[in-house]
């Protein structure tokens, strides 16, 4: 109770009966207290004490030995699926609880390498929007397109939502957003916009989405770890739109926009190195390529 309430920031009165306290053997032979949630034919549990996590070589959570959750997931007690619902599919149970407490329907897949197809199949035809809201990290990014294609292949509605990153560049989980008091319709709308950007299939489509958010005649577009420029003929575009908003008019936008490749990589400035005696400076950049084996950090002179 103390862990879920104080560390996780949950109102435990609303999730009473969902969990129990358990114990788990550690790598060093000791035992640690856990918070345990029933899952499929077993349970998932999270070690409570940070010192126990350290004693377990950083392994924080696990499932009961011998159980399986493949094609299934964790659901809040009593959750039902109605026509035209929106259901967020996240990885962790704590992420799911945060969204549920904020008023949204949710399923926890437990792992990025699992998807709750059973639940989706049982609720096909209800015009439910299944929103893939896995962690915003490379492991999830690698499987999101496959899951989205699987949803649409079944004739269902599929979206993607990404929680984004913190100011320091680290990923932000849904329960982080909840503890920050920001998990509401406005944030989720922005998360779905990030999902649309992630799913863009060409530089032009990504440029269109960026333009909807911030109309301007020239801007840069990162796509597939290459850098492109977008030049928009605002005069001709406005003529074609005839007073309409550009949202929903992608063909018109493409007609009056020129996309050019600027670089075969994406450069990200990191820091300046300055010689204290000579005053000479070098600018260090991280270069990310479509082929990640070519990624490198290199210094450039001011010129």
PDB file of C-alpha atoms in Angstrom:
ATOM      1  CA  UNK A   1       0.000   0.000   0.000  1.00  0.00           C
ATOM      2  CA  UNK A   2       2.750   2.442   0.971  1.00  0.00           C
ATOM      3  CA  UNK A   3       4.738   1.726  -2.188  1.00  0.00           C
ATOM      4  CA  UNK A   4       1.797   2.155  -4.560  1.00  0.00           C
ATOM      5  CA  UNK A   5       0.551   5.265  -2.778  1.00  0.00           C
ATOM      6  CA  UNK A   6       3.775   7.126  -1.980  1.00  0.00           C
ATOM      7  CA  UNK A   7       6.223   5.949  -4.626  1.00  0.00           C
ATOM      8  CA  UNK A   8       3.784   5.463  -7.506  1.00  0.00           C
ATOM      9  CA  UNK A   9       1.306   8.184  -6.557  1.00  0.00           C
ATOM     10  CA  UNK A  10      -1.818   6.033  -6.958  1.00  0.00           C
ATOM     11  CA  UNK A  11      -5.094   6.399  -5.053  1.00  0.00           C
ATOM     12  CA  UNK A  12      -5.124   2.868  -3.623  1.00  0.00           C
ATOM     13  CA  UNK A  13      -8.764   3.151  -2.542  1.00  0.00           C
ATOM     14  CA  UNK A  14      -9.677   2.920  -6.246  1.00  0.00           C
ATOM     15  CA  UNK A  15      -7.590  -0.197  -6.898  1.00  0.00           C
ATOM     16  CA  UNK A  16      -8.326  -2.074  -3.674  1.00  0.00           C
ATOM     17  CA  UNK A  17      -8.341  -5.843  -4.192  1.00  0.00           C
ATOM     18  CA  UNK A  18      -6.287  -5.673  -7.400  1.00  0.00           C
ATOM     19  CA  UNK A  19      -3.011  -6.683  -5.760  1.00  0.00           C
ATOM     20  CA  UNK A  20      -1.403  -8.498  -2.841  1.00  0.00           C
ATOM     21  CA  UNK A  21       2.007  -8.424  -1.197  1.00  0.00           C
ATOM     22  CA  UNK A  22       4.316 -11.268  -2.158  1.00  0.00           C
ATOM     23  CA  UNK A  23       7.961 -12.350  -1.892  1.00  0.00           C
ATOM     24  CA  UNK A  24      10.520 -13.070  -4.597  1.00  0.00           C
ATOM     25  CA  UNK A  25      13.964 -14.764  -4.419  1.00  0.00           C
ATOM     26  CA  UNK A  26      16.902 -12.518  -5.311  1.00  0.00           C
ATOM     27  CA  UNK A  27      20.040 -13.287  -7.301  1.00  0.00           C
ATOM     28  CA  UNK A  28      22.081 -13.222  -4.067  1.00  0.00           C
ATOM     29  CA  UNK A  29      19.858 -15.835  -2.380  1.00  0.00           C
ATOM     30  CA  UNK A  30      17.862 -13.427  -0.182  1.00  0.00           C
ATOM     31  CA  UNK A  31      14.124 -12.709  -0.472  1.00  0.00           C
ATOM     32  CA  UNK A  32      12.435  -9.390  -1.281  1.00  0.00           C
ATOM     33  CA  UNK A  33       8.892  -8.137  -0.716  1.00  0.00           C
ATOM     34  CA  UNK A  34       6.883  -7.455  -3.866  1.00  0.00           C
ATOM     35  CA  UNK A  35       3.570  -6.001  -4.987  1.00  0.00           C
ATOM     36  CA  UNK A  36       1.838  -8.762  -6.959  1.00  0.00           C
ATOM     37  CA  UNK A  37      -0.941  -8.564  -9.574  1.00  0.00           C
ATOM     38  CA  UNK A  38      -2.857 -11.620 -10.889  1.00  0.00           C
ATOM     39  CA  UNK A  39      -2.107 -12.180 -14.585  1.00  0.00           C
ATOM     40  CA  UNK A  40      -3.466 -14.966 -16.847  1.00  0.00           C
ATOM     41  CA  UNK A  41      -2.495 -18.306 -15.221  1.00  0.00           C
ATOM     42  CA  UNK A  42      -0.091 -16.721 -12.743  1.00  0.00           C
ATOM     43  CA  UNK A  43       0.986 -13.262 -11.654  1.00  0.00           C
ATOM     44  CA  UNK A  44       3.317 -10.344 -12.335  1.00  0.00           C
ATOM     45  CA  UNK A  45       5.169  -8.742  -9.445  1.00  0.00           C
ATOM     46  CA  UNK A  46       7.429  -5.755  -8.795  1.00  0.00           C
ATOM     47  CA  UNK A  47      10.107  -5.608  -6.089  1.00  0.00           C
ATOM     48  CA  UNK A  48       9.237  -2.857  -3.600  1.00  0.00           C
ATOM     49  CA  UNK A  49      12.551  -1.931  -1.992  1.00  0.00           C
ATOM     50  CA  UNK A  50      15.228  -0.180  -4.080  1.00  0.00           C
ATOM     51  CA  UNK A  51      18.036  -1.902  -2.159  1.00  0.00           C
ATOM     52  CA  UNK A  52      16.531  -5.282  -3.034  1.00  0.00           C
ATOM     53  CA  UNK A  53      16.464  -4.279  -6.714  1.00  0.00           C
ATOM     54  CA  UNK A  54      20.189  -3.525  -6.467  1.00  0.00           C
ATOM     55  CA  UNK A  55      20.773  -6.900  -4.777  1.00  0.00           C
ATOM     56  CA  UNK A  56      18.935  -8.537  -7.681  1.00  0.00           C
ATOM     57  CA  UNK A  57      21.358  -7.057 -10.220  1.00  0.00           C
ATOM     58  CA  UNK A  58      18.854  -4.367 -11.232  1.00  0.00           C
ATOM     59  CA  UNK A  59      16.088  -6.823 -12.202  1.00  0.00           C
ATOM     60  CA  UNK A  60      12.973  -5.093 -10.817  1.00  0.00           C
ATOM     61  CA  UNK A  61      10.071  -7.320 -11.850  1.00  0.00           C
ATOM     62  CA  UNK A  62       9.045 -10.728 -13.118  1.00  0.00           C
ATOM     63  CA  UNK A  63       6.278 -13.286 -13.626  1.00  0.00           C
ATOM     64  CA  UNK A  64       5.502 -16.589 -11.932  1.00  0.00           C
ATOM     65  CA  UNK A  65       7.715 -19.380 -13.210  1.00  0.00           C
ATOM     66  CA  UNK A  66       6.021 -21.509 -15.848  1.00  0.00           C
ATOM     67  CA  UNK A  67       3.186 -19.096 -16.682  1.00  0.00           C
ATOM     68  CA  UNK A  68       2.509 -17.518 -20.078  1.00  0.00           C
ATOM     69  CA  UNK A  69       0.754 -14.354 -21.215  1.00  0.00           C
ATOM     70  CA  UNK A  70       1.441 -14.606 -24.954  1.00  0.00           C
ATOM     71  CA  UNK A  71      -1.366 -12.972 -26.951  1.00  0.00           C
ATOM     72  CA  UNK A  72      -3.027 -11.831 -23.741  1.00  0.00           C
ATOM     73  CA  UNK A  73      -2.682  -8.967 -21.280  1.00  0.00           C
ATOM     74  CA  UNK A  74      -3.623  -7.436 -17.940  1.00  0.00           C
ATOM     75  CA  UNK A  75      -6.954  -5.594 -17.680  1.00  0.00           C
ATOM     76  CA  UNK A  76      -8.342  -3.418 -14.865  1.00  0.00           C
ATOM     77  CA  UNK A  77     -10.900  -5.316 -12.808  1.00  0.00           C
ATOM     78  CA  UNK A  78     -14.400  -4.914 -14.234  1.00  0.00           C
ATOM     79  CA  UNK A  79     -13.350  -3.143 -17.435  1.00  0.00           C
ATOM     80  CA  UNK A  80     -15.763  -3.661 -20.335  1.00  0.00           C
ATOM     81  CA  UNK A  81     -15.463  -2.795 -24.034  1.00  0.00           C
ATOM     82  CA  UNK A  82     -18.301  -0.860 -25.619  1.00  0.00           C
ATOM     83  CA  UNK A  83     -19.007   0.429 -29.128  1.00  0.00           C
ATOM     84  CA  UNK A  84     -16.764   3.361 -30.197  1.00  0.00           C
ATOM     85  CA  UNK A  85     -14.472   3.017 -27.171  1.00  0.00           C
ATOM     86  CA  UNK A  86     -10.822   4.077 -27.213  1.00  0.00           C
ATOM     87  CA  UNK A  87      -8.529   1.525 -25.604  1.00  0.00           C
ATOM     88  CA  UNK A  88      -4.872   2.286 -24.868  1.00  0.00           C
ATOM     89  CA  UNK A  89      -2.458  -0.658 -25.058  1.00  0.00           C
ATOM     90  CA  UNK A  90       0.603  -0.024 -22.886  1.00  0.00           C
ATOM     91  CA  UNK A  91       3.468  -2.211 -21.670  1.00  0.00           C
ATOM     92  CA  UNK A  92       3.475  -2.057 -17.879  1.00  0.00           C
ATOM     93  CA  UNK A  93       0.726  -2.590 -15.331  1.00  0.00           C
ATOM     94  CA  UNK A  94       1.665   0.641 -13.540  1.00  0.00           C
ATOM     95  CA  UNK A  95       1.354   2.504 -16.849  1.00  0.00           C
ATOM     96  CA  UNK A  96      -2.102   0.941 -17.274  1.00  0.00           C
ATOM     97  CA  UNK A  97      -3.203   1.879 -13.745  1.00  0.00           C
ATOM     98  CA  UNK A  98      -2.157   5.499 -14.346  1.00  0.00           C
ATOM     99  CA  UNK A  99      -4.309   5.744 -17.491  1.00  0.00           C
ATOM    100  CA  UNK A 100      -7.220   3.936 -15.825  1.00  0.00           C
ATOM    101  CA  UNK A 101      -7.152   6.294 -12.815  1.00  0.00           C
ATOM    102  CA  UNK A 102      -7.111   9.216 -15.274  1.00  0.00           C
ATOM    103  CA  UNK A 103     -10.352   7.898 -16.783  1.00  0.00           C
ATOM    104  CA  UNK A 104      -9.234   5.874 -19.820  1.00  0.00           C
ATOM    105  CA  UNK A 105      -9.692   2.240 -20.842  1.00  0.00           C
ATOM    106  CA  UNK A 106      -6.440   0.360 -21.028  1.00  0.00           C
ATOM    107  CA  UNK A 107      -4.684  -3.003 -21.417  1.00  0.00           C
ATOM    108  CA  UNK A 108      -1.131  -3.837 -20.312  1.00  0.00           C
ATOM    109  CA  UNK A 109       0.715  -6.125 -22.751  1.00  0.00           C
ATOM    110  CA  UNK A 110       3.476  -6.708 -20.104  1.00  0.00           C
ATOM    111  CA  UNK A 111       6.195  -6.642 -22.786  1.00  0.00           C
ATOM    112  CA  UNK A 112       6.890  -4.846 -26.064  1.00  0.00           C
ATOM    113  CA  UNK A 113       7.257  -8.309 -27.599  1.00  0.00           C
ATOM    114  CA  UNK A 114       3.671  -9.257 -26.748  1.00  0.00           C
ATOM    115  CA  UNK A 115       0.301  -7.926 -27.955  1.00  0.00           C
ATOM    116  CA  UNK A 116      -3.169  -8.744 -26.519  1.00  0.00           C
ATOM    117  CA  UNK A 117      -4.632 -10.196 -29.698  1.00  0.00           C
ATOM    118  CA  UNK A 118      -7.096 -12.371 -27.731  1.00  0.00           C
ATOM    119  CA  UNK A 119      -8.831  -9.330 -26.248  1.00  0.00           C
ATOM    120  CA  UNK A 120      -8.926  -7.589 -29.607  1.00  0.00           C
ATOM    121  CA  UNK A 121     -10.398 -10.657 -31.334  1.00  0.00           C
ATOM    122  CA  UNK A 122     -13.096 -10.995 -28.670  1.00  0.00           C
ATOM    123  CA  UNK A 123     -14.189  -7.389 -29.254  1.00  0.00           C
ATOM    124  CA  UNK A 124     -13.939  -7.119 -33.034  1.00  0.00           C
ATOM    125  CA  UNK A 125     -16.625  -5.184 -34.868  1.00  0.00           C
ATOM    126  CA  UNK A 126     -17.372  -2.722 -32.060  1.00  0.00           C
ATOM    127  CA  UNK A 127     -15.631   0.164 -33.885  1.00  0.00           C
ATOM    128  CA  UNK A 128     -13.145   0.368 -31.015  1.00  0.00           C
ATOM    129  CA  UNK A 129     -10.040   2.492 -31.621  1.00  0.00           C
ATOM    130  CA  UNK A 130      -7.077   0.419 -30.413  1.00  0.00           C
ATOM    131  CA  UNK A 131      -4.314   2.873 -29.527  1.00  0.00           C
ATOM    132  CA  UNK A 132      -0.813   1.373 -29.360  1.00  0.00           C
ATOM    133  CA  UNK A 133       0.793   3.299 -26.491  1.00  0.00           C
ATOM    134  CA  UNK A 134       3.913   1.265 -25.771  1.00  0.00           C
ATOM    135  CA  UNK A 135       7.037   2.776 -24.222  1.00  0.00           C
ATOM    136  CA  UNK A 136       8.612   5.540 -26.290  1.00  0.00           C
ATOM    137  CA  UNK A 137      11.905   3.703 -26.817  1.00  0.00           C
ATOM    138  CA  UNK A 138      13.743   1.781 -29.586  1.00  0.00           C
ATOM    139  CA  UNK A 139      12.421  -1.636 -28.507  1.00  0.00           C
ATOM    140  CA  UNK A 140       8.804  -0.503 -28.883  1.00  0.00           C
ATOM    141  CA  UNK A 141       9.509   1.557 -32.016  1.00  0.00           C
ATOM    142  CA  UNK A 142      10.739  -1.631 -33.700  1.00  0.00           C
ATOM    143  CA  UNK A 143       7.446  -3.524 -33.183  1.00  0.00           C
ATOM    144  CA  UNK A 144       4.799  -0.767 -33.372  1.00  0.00           C
ATOM    145  CA  UNK A 145       4.490  -0.903 -37.207  1.00  0.00           C
ATOM    146  CA  UNK A 146       3.925  -4.688 -37.039  1.00  0.00           C
ATOM    147  CA  UNK A 147       1.170  -4.351 -34.429  1.00  0.00           C
ATOM    148  CA  UNK A 148      -0.492  -1.460 -36.270  1.00  0.00           C
ATOM    149  CA  UNK A 149      -0.539  -3.493 -39.489  1.00  0.00           C
ATOM    150  CA  UNK A 150      -1.988  -6.469 -37.574  1.00  0.00           C
ATOM    151  CA  UNK A 151      -4.828  -4.350 -36.163  1.00  0.00           C
ATOM    152  CA  UNK A 152      -5.732  -2.932 -39.570  1.00  0.00           C
ATOM    153  CA  UNK A 153      -5.427  -6.336 -41.258  1.00  0.00           C
ATOM    154  CA  UNK A 154      -8.193  -7.508 -38.899  1.00  0.00           C
ATOM    155  CA  UNK A 155     -10.421  -4.659 -40.091  1.00  0.00           C
ATOM    156  CA  UNK A 156     -10.074  -2.747 -36.825  1.00  0.00           C
ATOM    157  CA  UNK A 157      -9.141   0.900 -36.167  1.00  0.00           C
ATOM    158  CA  UNK A 158      -5.536   1.368 -35.058  1.00  0.00           C
ATOM    159  CA  UNK A 159      -3.704   4.457 -33.798  1.00  0.00           C
ATOM    160  CA  UNK A 160      -0.362   5.069 -32.122  1.00  0.00           C
ATOM    161  CA  UNK A 161       0.340   7.311 -29.094  1.00  0.00           C
ATOM    162  CA  UNK A 162       3.805   8.158 -27.759  1.00  0.00           C
ATOM    163  CA  UNK A 163       4.361   9.773 -24.361  1.00  0.00           C
ATOM    164  CA  UNK A 164       7.449  11.658 -25.540  1.00  0.00           C
ATOM    165  CA  UNK A 165      10.613  12.490 -23.637  1.00  0.00           C
ATOM    166  CA  UNK A 166      11.636  14.519 -20.636  1.00  0.00           C
ATOM    167  CA  UNK A 167      13.615  17.744 -20.994  1.00  0.00           C
ATOM    168  CA  UNK A 168      16.822  15.754 -20.378  1.00  0.00           C
ATOM    169  CA  UNK A 169      16.075  13.445 -23.324  1.00  0.00           C
ATOM    170  CA  UNK A 170      15.122  10.405 -21.241  1.00  0.00           C
ATOM    171  CA  UNK A 171      11.874   8.579 -21.973  1.00  0.00           C
ATOM    172  CA  UNK A 172       8.728   9.508 -20.074  1.00  0.00           C
ATOM    173  CA  UNK A 173       6.298   6.800 -19.033  1.00  0.00           C
ATOM    174  CA  UNK A 174       2.527   7.183 -18.659  1.00  0.00           C
ATOM    175  CA  UNK A 175       2.738   6.940 -14.872  1.00  0.00           C
ATOM    176  CA  UNK A 176       5.338   9.746 -14.910  1.00  0.00           C
ATOM    177  CA  UNK A 177       2.838  11.916 -16.785  1.00  0.00           C
ATOM    178  CA  UNK A 178       0.138  10.934 -14.270  1.00  0.00           C
ATOM    179  CA  UNK A 179       2.303  11.898 -11.278  1.00  0.00           C
ATOM    180  CA  UNK A 180       3.040  15.215 -12.977  1.00  0.00           C
ATOM    181  CA  UNK A 181      -0.718  15.888 -13.145  1.00  0.00           C
ATOM    182  CA  UNK A 182      -0.713  16.107 -16.949  1.00  0.00           C
ATOM    183  CA  UNK A 183      -2.463  12.913 -18.032  1.00  0.00           C
ATOM    184  CA  UNK A 184      -5.587  14.393 -19.659  1.00  0.00           C
ATOM    185  CA  UNK A 185      -7.293  14.686 -23.057  1.00  0.00           C
ATOM    186  CA  UNK A 186      -4.957  17.470 -24.220  1.00  0.00           C
ATOM    187  CA  UNK A 187      -1.836  15.444 -23.432  1.00  0.00           C
ATOM    188  CA  UNK A 188      -3.212  12.312 -25.102  1.00  0.00           C
ATOM    189  CA  UNK A 189      -4.160  14.315 -28.195  1.00  0.00           C
ATOM    190  CA  UNK A 190      -0.556  15.503 -28.389  1.00  0.00           C
ATOM    191  CA  UNK A 191       0.655  11.913 -27.813  1.00  0.00           C
ATOM    192  CA  UNK A 192      -1.458  10.703 -30.739  1.00  0.00           C
ATOM    193  CA  UNK A 193       0.023  13.497 -32.883  1.00  0.00           C
ATOM    194  CA  UNK A 194       3.502  12.192 -31.994  1.00  0.00           C
ATOM    195  CA  UNK A 195       2.249   8.763 -33.006  1.00  0.00           C
ATOM    196  CA  UNK A 196       1.160  10.102 -36.407  1.00  0.00           C
ATOM    197  CA  UNK A 197       4.611  11.622 -36.910  1.00  0.00           C
ATOM    198  CA  UNK A 198       6.232   8.312 -35.991  1.00  0.00           C
ATOM    199  CA  UNK A 199       4.027   6.419 -38.476  1.00  0.00           C
ATOM    200  CA  UNK A 200       4.577   8.816 -41.404  1.00  0.00           C
ATOM    201  CA  UNK A 201       5.606   6.743 -44.435  1.00  0.00           C
ATOM    202  CA  UNK A 202       7.435   9.452 -46.411  1.00  0.00           C
ATOM    203  CA  UNK A 203       9.199  12.810 -45.899  1.00  0.00           C
ATOM    204  CA  UNK A 204       6.259  14.539 -47.602  1.00  0.00           C
ATOM    205  CA  UNK A 205       3.687  13.006 -45.230  1.00  0.00           C
ATOM    206  CA  UNK A 206       5.791  13.944 -42.219  1.00  0.00           C
ATOM    207  CA  UNK A 207       6.239  17.473 -43.576  1.00  0.00           C
ATOM    208  CA  UNK A 208       2.452  17.744 -43.917  1.00  0.00           C
ATOM    209  CA  UNK A 209       1.935  16.737 -40.271  1.00  0.00           C
ATOM    210  CA  UNK A 210       4.606  19.213 -39.115  1.00  0.00           C
ATOM    211  CA  UNK A 211       2.994  21.966 -41.197  1.00  0.00           C
ATOM    212  CA  UNK A 212      -0.426  21.322 -39.641  1.00  0.00           C
ATOM    213  CA  UNK A 213       1.114  21.968 -36.224  1.00  0.00           C
ATOM    214  CA  UNK A 214       3.150  24.990 -37.255  1.00  0.00           C
ATOM    215  CA  UNK A 215       2.575  26.507 -40.727  1.00  0.00           C
ATOM    216  CA  UNK A 216       5.697  28.139 -42.198  1.00  0.00           C
ATOM    217  CA  UNK A 217       7.274  28.451 -45.663  1.00  0.00           C
ATOM    218  CA  UNK A 218      10.515  26.587 -44.887  1.00  0.00           C
ATOM    219  CA  UNK A 219      11.454  23.929 -42.331  1.00  0.00           C
ATOM    220  CA  UNK A 220      13.571  20.806 -41.882  1.00  0.00           C
ATOM    221  CA  UNK A 221      12.203  17.269 -41.692  1.00  0.00           C
ATOM    222  CA  UNK A 222      13.893  14.232 -40.126  1.00  0.00           C
ATOM    223  CA  UNK A 223      12.822  10.983 -41.749  1.00  0.00           C
ATOM    224  CA  UNK A 224      14.439   7.550 -41.480  1.00  0.00           C
ATOM    225  CA  UNK A 225      17.572   9.197 -40.037  1.00  0.00           C
ATOM    226  CA  UNK A 226      18.003  11.445 -43.072  1.00  0.00           C
ATOM    227  CA  UNK A 227      17.463  15.206 -43.146  1.00  0.00           C
ATOM    228  CA  UNK A 228      15.183  16.935 -45.661  1.00  0.00           C
ATOM    229  CA  UNK A 229      14.058  20.499 -46.314  1.00  0.00           C
ATOM    230  CA  UNK A 230      10.453  21.444 -47.079  1.00  0.00           C
ATOM    231  CA  UNK A 231       9.655  24.606 -49.043  1.00  0.00           C
ATOM    232  CA  UNK A 232       5.983  25.545 -49.176  1.00  0.00           C
ATOM    233  CA  UNK A 233       4.531  27.968 -51.745  1.00  0.00           C
ATOM    234  CA  UNK A 234       2.148  29.619 -49.300  1.00  0.00           C
ATOM    235  CA  UNK A 235       0.504  31.859 -51.902  1.00  0.00           C
ATOM    236  CA  UNK A 236      -0.515  29.027 -54.217  1.00  0.00           C
ATOM    237  CA  UNK A 237      -1.451  26.732 -51.308  1.00  0.00           C
ATOM    238  CA  UNK A 238      -3.803  29.326 -49.843  1.00  0.00           C
ATOM    239  CA  UNK A 239      -5.408  29.798 -53.262  1.00  0.00           C
ATOM    240  CA  UNK A 240      -6.142  26.075 -53.501  1.00  0.00           C
ATOM    241  CA  UNK A 241      -7.418  25.892 -49.922  1.00  0.00           C
ATOM    242  CA  UNK A 242      -9.776  28.822 -50.580  1.00  0.00           C
ATOM    243  CA  UNK A 243     -10.062  29.670 -46.894  1.00  0.00           C
ATOM    244  CA  UNK A 244     -10.151  26.069 -45.615  1.00  0.00           C
ATOM    245  CA  UNK A 245      -7.771  24.767 -42.968  1.00  0.00           C
ATOM    246  CA  UNK A 246      -4.873  22.714 -44.338  1.00  0.00           C
ATOM    247  CA  UNK A 247      -5.784  19.740 -42.102  1.00  0.00           C
ATOM    248  CA  UNK A 248      -7.480  17.202 -44.363  1.00  0.00           C
ATOM    249  CA  UNK A 249      -5.950  18.645 -47.530  1.00  0.00           C
ATOM    250  CA  UNK A 250      -2.752  16.629 -47.897  1.00  0.00           C
ATOM    251  CA  UNK A 251      -2.899  16.449 -51.756  1.00  0.00           C
ATOM    252  CA  UNK A 252      -3.065  20.241 -51.974  1.00  0.00           C
ATOM    253  CA  UNK A 253      -0.156  20.585 -49.545  1.00  0.00           C
ATOM    254  CA  UNK A 254       1.954  18.104 -51.529  1.00  0.00           C
ATOM    255  CA  UNK A 255       1.157  19.897 -54.782  1.00  0.00           C
ATOM    256  CA  UNK A 256       2.697  23.136 -53.517  1.00  0.00           C
ATOM    257  CA  UNK A 257       5.568  21.739 -51.427  1.00  0.00           C
ATOM    258  CA  UNK A 258       9.074  20.806 -52.556  1.00  0.00           C
ATOM    259  CA  UNK A 259      11.005  18.214 -50.529  1.00  0.00           C
ATOM    260  CA  UNK A 260      14.798  18.062 -50.943  1.00  0.00           C
ATOM    261  CA  UNK A 261      17.332  15.883 -49.164  1.00  0.00           C
ATOM    262  CA  UNK A 262      19.791  17.936 -47.142  1.00  0.00           C
ATOM    263  CA  UNK A 263      21.891  15.145 -45.624  1.00  0.00           C
ATOM    264  CA  UNK A 264      22.112  11.350 -45.621  1.00  0.00           C
ATOM    265  CA  UNK A 265      22.128  11.446 -41.810  1.00  0.00           C
ATOM    266  CA  UNK A 266      20.720  13.493 -38.928  1.00  0.00           C
ATOM    267  CA  UNK A 267      23.300  15.670 -37.124  1.00  0.00           C
ATOM    268  CA  UNK A 268      22.615  16.552 -33.475  1.00  0.00           C
ATOM    269  CA  UNK A 269      24.806  19.150 -31.780  1.00  0.00           C
ATOM    270  CA  UNK A 270      26.114  17.950 -28.394  1.00  0.00           C
ATOM    271  CA  UNK A 271      28.814  20.236 -26.966  1.00  0.00           C
ATOM    272  CA  UNK A 272      31.719  22.632 -27.639  1.00  0.00           C
ATOM    273  CA  UNK A 273      35.325  21.769 -26.792  1.00  0.00           C
ATOM    274  CA  UNK A 274      37.464  24.877 -26.250  1.00  0.00           C
ATOM    275  CA  UNK A 275      41.267  24.987 -25.849  1.00  0.00           C
ATOM    276  CA  UNK A 276      41.926  27.106 -22.750  1.00  0.00           C
ATOM    277  CA  UNK A 277      45.271  28.371 -24.107  1.00  0.00           C
ATOM    278  CA  UNK A 278      44.674  28.968 -27.828  1.00  0.00           C
ATOM    279  CA  UNK A 279      40.924  29.599 -27.674  1.00  0.00           C
ATOM    280  CA  UNK A 280      40.408  27.162 -30.553  1.00  0.00           C
ATOM    281  CA  UNK A 281      36.952  25.589 -30.585  1.00  0.00           C
ATOM    282  CA  UNK A 282      35.553  22.337 -31.938  1.00  0.00           C
ATOM    283  CA  UNK A 283      31.844  21.519 -32.180  1.00  0.00           C
ATOM    284  CA  UNK A 284      30.936  17.911 -31.438  1.00  0.00           C
ATOM    285  CA  UNK A 285      27.943  16.372 -33.238  1.00  0.00           C
ATOM    286  CA  UNK A 286      26.232  13.000 -33.018  1.00  0.00           C
ATOM    287  CA  UNK A 287      25.531  11.732 -36.539  1.00  0.00           C
ATOM    288  CA  UNK A 288      22.736   9.163 -36.867  1.00  0.00           C
ATOM    289  CA  UNK A 289      22.475   7.255 -40.187  1.00  0.00           C
ATOM    290  CA  UNK A 290      19.772   4.964 -41.643  1.00  0.00           C
ATOM    291  CA  UNK A 291      22.344   2.203 -41.116  1.00  0.00           C
ATOM    292  CA  UNK A 292      22.955   2.487 -37.369  1.00  0.00           C
ATOM    293  CA  UNK A 293      26.387   0.848 -37.717  1.00  0.00           C
ATOM    294  CA  UNK A 294      27.598   4.096 -39.292  1.00  0.00           C
ATOM    295  CA  UNK A 295      26.491   6.238 -36.321  1.00  0.00           C
ATOM    296  CA  UNK A 296      29.351   8.288 -34.886  1.00  0.00           C
ATOM    297  CA  UNK A 297      30.277  11.304 -32.795  1.00  0.00           C
ATOM    298  CA  UNK A 298      32.647  13.673 -34.632  1.00  0.00           C
ATOM    299  CA  UNK A 299      34.100  17.166 -34.042  1.00  0.00           C
ATOM    300  CA  UNK A 300      33.697  19.904 -36.642  1.00  0.00           C
ATOM    301  CA  UNK A 301      35.698  23.148 -36.812  1.00  0.00           C
ATOM    302  CA  UNK A 302      33.818  26.474 -36.652  1.00  0.00           C
ATOM    303  CA  UNK A 303      34.254  26.892 -40.397  1.00  0.00           C
TER     304      UNK A 303
END
